[in-house]
Amino acid sequence: MSSVGAQLPPLSLYIHIPWCVRKCPYCDFNSHAQRGDLPEAAYIAAMLEDLDQDLDYIQGRELASIFIGGGTPSLFSANAYAQLFEGLRQRLRFSRDIEITLEANPGTLEQGRFAAYRELGINRLSIGVQSFDAEQLEKLGRIHSAGDALAAIASARDAGYDNFNIDLMHGLSDQTEADALNDLRIAIDSGAPHISWYQLTIEANTEFYKRPPELPQESALMTMQRAGFALLSDAGLTRYEVSAFARDGRRARHNLNYWRFGDYLALGAGAHGKVTLASGVRRYQKTRKPEDYLSRSPSRTSQSQGVIDADLPFEFMMNALRLRGGVESALYSQRTGLPLAAIAPTLERLQARGLLIDDPQRIACSERGFAFIDSILSEFLEG
Ligand SMILES: C[S@@+](CC[C@H](N)C(=O)[O-])C[C@H]1O[C@@H](n2cnc3c(N)ncnc32)[C@H](O)[C@@H]1O
Ligand code: SF4
């Protein structure tokens, strides 16, 4: 296995809160409908105990970012997060300008909590709006109304969050281009400095998989997307990743660390981590069921394996090529410990076909290349 150069990648932390008010019919995330009171204190204690097992992964680094995702992290009280942050700070150094994001769903009681979260150091919210259209929200099984979403955005701003994201989905059943653009316009007008605009996908193990809604035709979807990209760009939100759009200085640093093949610790049920050790790159996953995670049965880490050298080129590219500007070529060796020369013939072949940009300093898809991303990635598969 390769050993990665002297400089370790930046370190982030992903924390998973696996409960929601109810399960949405399109969602295959590790999230479970809440029954009764949430075991907040026990879950925070379990995560801190779990972190104690993974301290070797830190290797003297400070944390560059934390992302608290779900599920619905805004179901947890500020008190619970105060306990969590106290425990984290005892075990980890936070960088001075750390980005700490929390996913918040409109439509529950959590809005009053935004100010208290902020006092704890949470400095970015990701608000799961999905659509501002009442009918669409109903079909998506969301618990909130458009008014709730606008109220959540207003509360975030009132609480002093100048850095927040709005999640929207498009390609919804019976959704016209005008409908999709209307959702985007409302999000833009709300002043959001970051918008994630996801195309609805039908995932296995969801209600939508069993009873698929009728979705827009491929050609309608393409036109909808082109118009959406133009609207976002005209509004000053640059598309920097497949589904991520941001104003200057507001790109999600946590997600950028994933895409630049950085390291991240995992805490909470089902969370994934990736760390660079003297022995090479290691991936690990936490046990998925909340009750197993809480009771440490049989172990909180359900999987942990080294990534073999043969898989590193594909893994690196799968992340880096999501970025519209790609990455600097030197990052490849820094992150994988493998020589760039070994993939140079593949890079040159893809450049010659016009699928990667013709710049020895950068590895990035060309505009045409973005439409053929799967075939580009297959070139980095072993064999
Ligand atoms: C971790 S998920 C959920 C966050 C939060 N609980 C919520 O529902 O707002 C993050 C985002 O992924 C998107 N998403 C979830 N399932 C999706 C699907 N099947 N297709 C496209 N986007 C999806 C939604 O926009 C969602 O807000
Ligand atoms: S989409 Fe969000 S709120 Fe809905 S079930 Fe998934 S994680 Fe929970």
XYZ file of C-alpha atoms and ligand atoms in Angstrom:
418
model
C 0.000 0.000 0.000
C 1.250 3.523 -0.774
C 2.364 5.736 2.043
C 1.138 9.268 1.658
C 3.682 12.095 1.725
C 4.764 14.024 4.804
C 1.836 16.425 4.613
C -1.404 14.952 5.917
C -4.706 16.129 4.385
C -6.911 18.592 6.278
C -9.170 16.895 8.826
C -12.959 17.302 9.046
C -15.567 15.626 11.229
C -18.947 14.262 10.117
C -21.570 13.687 12.828
C -24.763 11.791 12.009
C -28.064 12.300 13.855
C -30.279 9.455 12.599
C -33.805 10.574 13.570
C -36.546 12.512 11.754
C -40.134 13.432 12.593
C -41.162 11.042 9.836
C -39.523 9.299 6.910
C -39.809 11.016 3.507
C -40.811 8.700 0.633
C -37.753 9.525 -1.522
C -35.086 9.315 1.182
C -32.579 6.494 1.546
C -30.413 8.212 4.145
C -29.895 6.446 7.467
C -32.836 8.128 9.147
C -35.625 6.734 11.275
C -38.990 8.132 12.339
C -38.798 9.370 15.894
C -40.780 7.343 18.454
C -41.106 9.043 21.813
C -38.354 11.200 23.257
C -34.974 11.178 21.581
C -32.148 9.682 23.663
C -30.117 12.882 23.279
C -27.828 12.558 26.274
C -27.135 8.849 25.726
C -26.394 9.430 22.039
C -23.985 12.301 22.718
C -22.243 10.179 25.378
C -22.037 7.263 22.926
C -20.460 9.469 20.251
C -17.843 10.849 22.630
C -17.017 7.345 23.853
C -16.773 6.301 20.214
C -14.424 9.187 19.426
C -12.103 7.965 22.166
C -11.566 4.811 20.082
C -10.575 6.819 16.994
C -8.191 9.359 18.520
C -5.209 7.802 16.688
C -6.722 9.006 13.429
C -6.189 12.654 14.378
C -2.374 12.588 14.241
C -1.915 16.046 15.707
C -4.214 17.788 13.227
C -6.738 20.453 14.109
C -10.301 20.215 12.811
C -10.973 22.344 9.734
C -14.745 21.713 9.659
C -17.602 19.860 11.296
C -20.837 18.853 9.557
C -23.773 17.686 11.654
C -26.066 15.905 9.200
C -28.980 13.546 9.277
C -31.648 12.680 9.696
C -32.758 15.896 11.328
C -30.032 17.318 13.573
C -32.217 20.291 14.460
C -34.356 17.901 16.537
C -31.574 17.905 19.129
C -31.600 20.692 21.711
C -28.890 23.313 22.082
C -28.189 21.709 25.455
C -27.338 18.418 23.779
C -24.935 20.170 21.399
C -23.384 22.058 24.315
C -22.502 18.643 25.820
C -21.224 17.449 22.470
C -18.993 20.456 21.840
C -17.619 20.361 25.347
C -16.608 16.732 24.799
C -15.213 17.428 21.336
C -13.101 20.334 22.561
C -11.638 18.114 25.277
C -10.460 15.688 22.613
C -9.790 17.804 19.525
C -8.346 21.163 18.557
C -10.679 23.309 16.442
C -8.995 25.546 13.854
C -9.479 29.242 14.540
C -11.747 29.693 11.508
C -13.507 26.324 11.743
C -16.714 25.939 9.687
C -19.444 24.188 11.696
C -22.605 23.332 9.733
C -25.850 21.899 11.064
C -28.685 20.541 8.893
C -31.978 22.084 9.925
C -35.463 21.138 8.748
C -38.225 23.727 8.689
C -41.531 22.835 10.280
C -40.545 21.717 13.720
C -39.923 23.681 16.861
C -36.274 24.021 16.180
C -36.208 27.575 14.825
C -36.074 29.078 18.296
C -32.894 27.096 18.707
C -30.941 28.712 15.889
C -29.605 31.537 18.082
C -28.590 29.098 20.831
C -26.821 26.882 18.285
C -24.923 29.891 17.070
C -23.699 30.695 20.537
C -22.168 27.221 20.662
C -20.071 27.963 17.582
C -22.335 26.531 14.867
C -21.751 29.120 12.139
C -23.508 27.636 9.108
C -26.998 26.154 8.631
C -28.145 23.914 5.810
C -31.899 24.304 5.543
C -33.803 21.440 3.877
C -36.501 23.266 1.935
C -36.788 20.974 -1.161
C -39.530 23.123 -2.748
C -41.608 26.184 -1.968
C -44.636 24.696 -3.735
C -47.391 23.424 -1.420
C -48.401 20.562 -3.712
C -44.827 19.384 -4.210
C -44.114 19.527 -0.479
C -47.166 17.358 0.096
C -46.092 14.820 -2.544
C -42.589 14.732 -1.055
C -44.116 13.907 2.323
C -42.529 16.936 3.950
C -43.865 18.094 7.290
C -43.402 21.789 6.487
C -45.197 24.400 4.386
C -43.592 27.026 2.147
C -44.372 29.538 4.904
C -42.479 27.391 7.427
C -39.489 27.311 5.080
C -39.485 31.089 4.674
C -39.856 31.481 8.445
C -36.877 29.157 9.017
C -34.759 31.201 6.596
C -35.812 34.438 8.309
C -34.993 32.949 11.724
C -31.578 31.869 10.496
C -30.867 35.394 9.294
C -32.251 36.988 12.458
C -30.030 34.713 14.522
C -27.036 36.110 12.653
C -26.230 33.317 10.183
C -24.803 35.099 7.164
C -23.595 31.723 5.924
C -26.397 29.284 5.145
C -27.424 26.823 2.471
C -30.828 25.977 1.066
C -31.401 22.433 -0.257
C -33.829 22.277 -3.169
C -34.771 19.355 -5.392
C -35.900 19.491 -9.008
C -37.181 17.043 -11.579
C -40.202 16.456 -9.348
C -43.423 14.862 -10.557
C -45.473 17.216 -12.771
C -42.895 19.932 -12.205
C -42.584 22.361 -15.117
C -39.544 24.449 -15.907
C -41.423 27.500 -14.618
C -42.141 25.709 -11.313
C -38.496 24.736 -10.827
C -37.305 28.242 -11.659
C -39.843 29.702 -9.268
C -38.380 27.609 -6.418
C -34.896 28.808 -7.328
C -36.020 32.442 -7.539
C -37.513 32.335 -4.042
C -34.299 30.801 -2.675
C -32.170 33.415 -4.454
C -34.409 36.262 -3.265
C -34.066 35.000 0.303
C -30.413 36.003 0.084
C -29.037 32.466 0.447
C -25.291 32.590 -0.234
C -25.301 28.847 -1.049
C -27.898 26.704 -2.810
C -27.756 22.948 -3.364
C -30.000 22.075 -6.320
C -30.393 18.293 -6.507
C -32.125 16.315 -9.202
C -34.603 13.946 -7.540
C -33.355 10.385 -7.919
C -35.394 7.296 -7.159
C -33.426 5.231 -4.689
C -33.927 1.563 -3.801
C -35.509 0.951 -0.382
C -37.755 3.998 -0.564
C -41.504 4.447 -0.938
C -40.927 6.148 -4.304
C -39.064 3.042 -5.492
C -42.068 0.868 -4.694
C -44.562 3.369 -6.153
C -42.572 5.567 -8.538
C -44.037 8.991 -9.284
C -44.105 10.067 -12.905
C -41.047 12.234 -13.438
C -40.259 14.731 -16.223
C -38.830 13.357 -19.482
C -35.063 13.495 -19.934
C -35.287 16.287 -22.537
C -37.541 18.428 -20.308
C -35.136 17.851 -17.450
C -32.181 19.038 -19.538
C -33.944 22.252 -20.488
C -35.023 22.778 -16.885
C -31.440 22.350 -15.713
C -29.954 24.648 -18.331
C -32.435 27.360 -17.395
C -31.772 26.811 -13.677
C -28.005 27.028 -14.110
C -28.394 30.291 -16.046
C -30.702 31.771 -13.405
C -28.306 30.883 -10.588
C -25.293 32.169 -12.458
C -27.045 35.470 -13.352
C -27.814 35.849 -9.646
C -24.117 35.553 -8.771
C -24.191 31.955 -7.548
C -21.383 30.018 -9.223
C -21.805 26.335 -9.904
C -18.672 24.857 -8.344
C -19.800 21.249 -8.061
C -22.429 19.064 -9.749
C -25.271 20.363 -7.520
C -23.627 23.129 -5.450
C -23.883 26.863 -6.163
C -22.297 29.593 -4.070
C -21.503 33.261 -3.860
C -17.834 34.226 -3.609
C -16.278 32.991 -0.387
C -19.306 30.879 0.510
C -18.360 27.485 -0.898
C -18.946 24.702 1.635
C -15.515 24.065 3.078
C -16.573 20.773 4.625
C -17.794 19.382 1.303
C -14.766 20.792 -0.505
C -12.601 18.728 1.811
C -14.489 15.573 0.713
C -14.142 16.441 -2.950
C -10.446 17.286 -2.568
C -9.954 13.824 -1.052
C -9.300 15.195 2.415
C -9.739 13.218 5.631
C -12.838 13.084 7.815
C -13.649 11.412 11.072
C -17.055 9.758 11.487
C -19.290 9.816 14.529
C -22.872 8.603 14.932
C -24.953 5.773 13.473
C -24.021 4.877 9.906
C -21.443 7.669 9.512
C -18.561 7.099 7.083
C -14.971 8.190 7.702
C -11.770 8.328 5.671
C -8.333 8.777 7.175
C -4.761 8.780 5.914
C -2.431 6.701 8.058
C 1.222 5.671 7.737
C -0.102 2.436 6.210
C -2.207 4.261 3.601
C -5.796 5.440 3.150
C -8.412 3.777 5.370
C -12.193 3.929 5.145
C -14.500 3.019 7.994
C -18.191 3.006 8.812
C -20.176 3.191 12.014
C -22.895 0.673 12.758
C -26.142 1.850 11.127
C -28.912 1.058 13.598
C -29.237 3.762 16.271
C -30.025 1.184 18.979
C -26.898 -0.849 18.098
C -24.799 2.305 18.069
C -26.173 3.318 21.461
C -25.579 -0.093 23.039
C -22.240 -0.658 21.303
C -23.536 -4.002 20.044
C -21.332 -5.632 18.953
C -19.088 -2.677 18.098
C -19.648 0.923 17.020
C -17.379 0.554 14.005
C -18.989 -1.980 11.689
C -16.433 -1.820 8.874
C -12.874 -0.616 8.482
C -10.575 -1.384 5.597
C -7.498 -0.032 3.873
C -8.072 1.264 0.342
C -5.747 -0.702 -1.934
C -3.506 1.283 -4.291
C -5.363 -0.079 -7.314
C -8.581 1.626 -6.130
C -7.075 5.000 -5.235
C -7.015 6.598 -8.722
C -10.746 5.943 -9.216
C -11.643 7.061 -5.700
C -9.647 10.256 -6.025
C -11.137 11.115 -9.429
C -14.678 10.266 -8.380
C -14.413 13.113 -5.880
C -12.118 15.605 -7.614
C -13.930 15.551 -10.961
C -17.211 16.593 -9.336
C -15.640 20.013 -8.898
C -16.241 22.272 -11.897
C -12.717 23.648 -11.631
C -11.237 20.262 -10.763
C -8.087 20.235 -8.628
C -4.419 21.131 -9.014
C -2.526 18.161 -10.495
C -0.079 18.046 -7.573
C -2.948 17.156 -5.226
C -3.142 13.664 -6.718
C 0.207 12.516 -5.282
C -0.240 14.453 -2.065
C -3.517 12.704 -1.313
C -2.952 9.209 -2.703
C 0.810 8.821 -2.252
C 0.926 7.496 -5.834
C 3.010 9.039 -8.648
C 1.125 11.261 -11.080
C 3.272 9.704 -13.813
C 1.391 6.419 -13.390
C -1.897 7.984 -14.546
C -0.317 10.475 -16.978
C -1.072 8.324 -20.080
C -4.756 8.097 -19.045
C -4.936 11.847 -18.396
C -3.335 12.579 -21.786
C -5.719 10.216 -23.584
C -8.728 11.933 -21.982
C -7.304 15.378 -22.792
C -6.798 14.323 -26.413
C -10.468 13.252 -26.551
C -11.448 16.678 -25.210
C -12.933 15.225 -22.017
C -10.400 16.748 -19.600
C -9.053 20.286 -19.870
C -5.706 20.628 -21.585
C -3.705 22.045 -18.668
C -0.836 20.115 -17.090
C -1.341 22.047 -13.819
C -4.951 20.968 -13.334
C -7.071 17.841 -13.476
C -10.582 18.946 -14.458
C -13.386 17.875 -16.776
C -13.940 19.996 -19.840
C -17.472 21.289 -20.439
C -18.016 18.291 -22.775
C -16.387 15.954 -20.249
C -19.009 16.704 -17.594
C -21.593 14.973 -19.785
C -19.443 11.818 -19.922
C -18.275 11.638 -16.341
C -19.026 7.914 -15.940
C -16.981 6.976 -18.976
C -14.112 9.225 -17.786
C -14.132 7.563 -14.360
C -14.170 4.087 -15.881
C -10.737 4.898 -17.349
C -9.346 5.025 -13.802
C -10.761 1.645 -12.804
C -8.199 -1.035 -12.393
C -7.778 -3.599 -15.167
C -29.076 14.382 4.281
S -30.368 14.844 3.232
C -31.580 15.442 4.337
C -31.392 16.678 5.142
C -32.607 17.045 5.976
N -33.009 16.009 6.834
C -33.784 17.384 5.094
O -34.553 16.490 4.748
O -33.945 18.532 4.770
C -29.693 16.212 2.362
C -30.410 16.566 1.104
O -30.325 15.558 0.130
C -31.354 15.742 -0.806
N -31.940 14.446 -1.142
C -32.347 13.502 -0.284
N -32.849 12.438 -0.967
C -32.749 12.730 -2.288
C -33.095 12.059 -3.494
N -33.651 10.855 -3.499
N -32.826 12.677 -4.676
C -32.239 13.903 -4.689
N -31.903 14.586 -3.585
C -32.152 14.014 -2.395
C -32.373 16.676 -0.185
O -32.323 17.939 -0.816
C -31.879 16.799 1.240
O -32.150 18.045 1.804
S -35.162 13.695 3.588
Fe -34.430 14.509 5.519
S -36.314 14.690 6.788
Fe -36.799 13.326 5.113
S -36.409 11.286 5.938
Fe -34.548 11.931 4.819
S -33.249 12.799 6.331
Fe -35.317 12.722 7.225
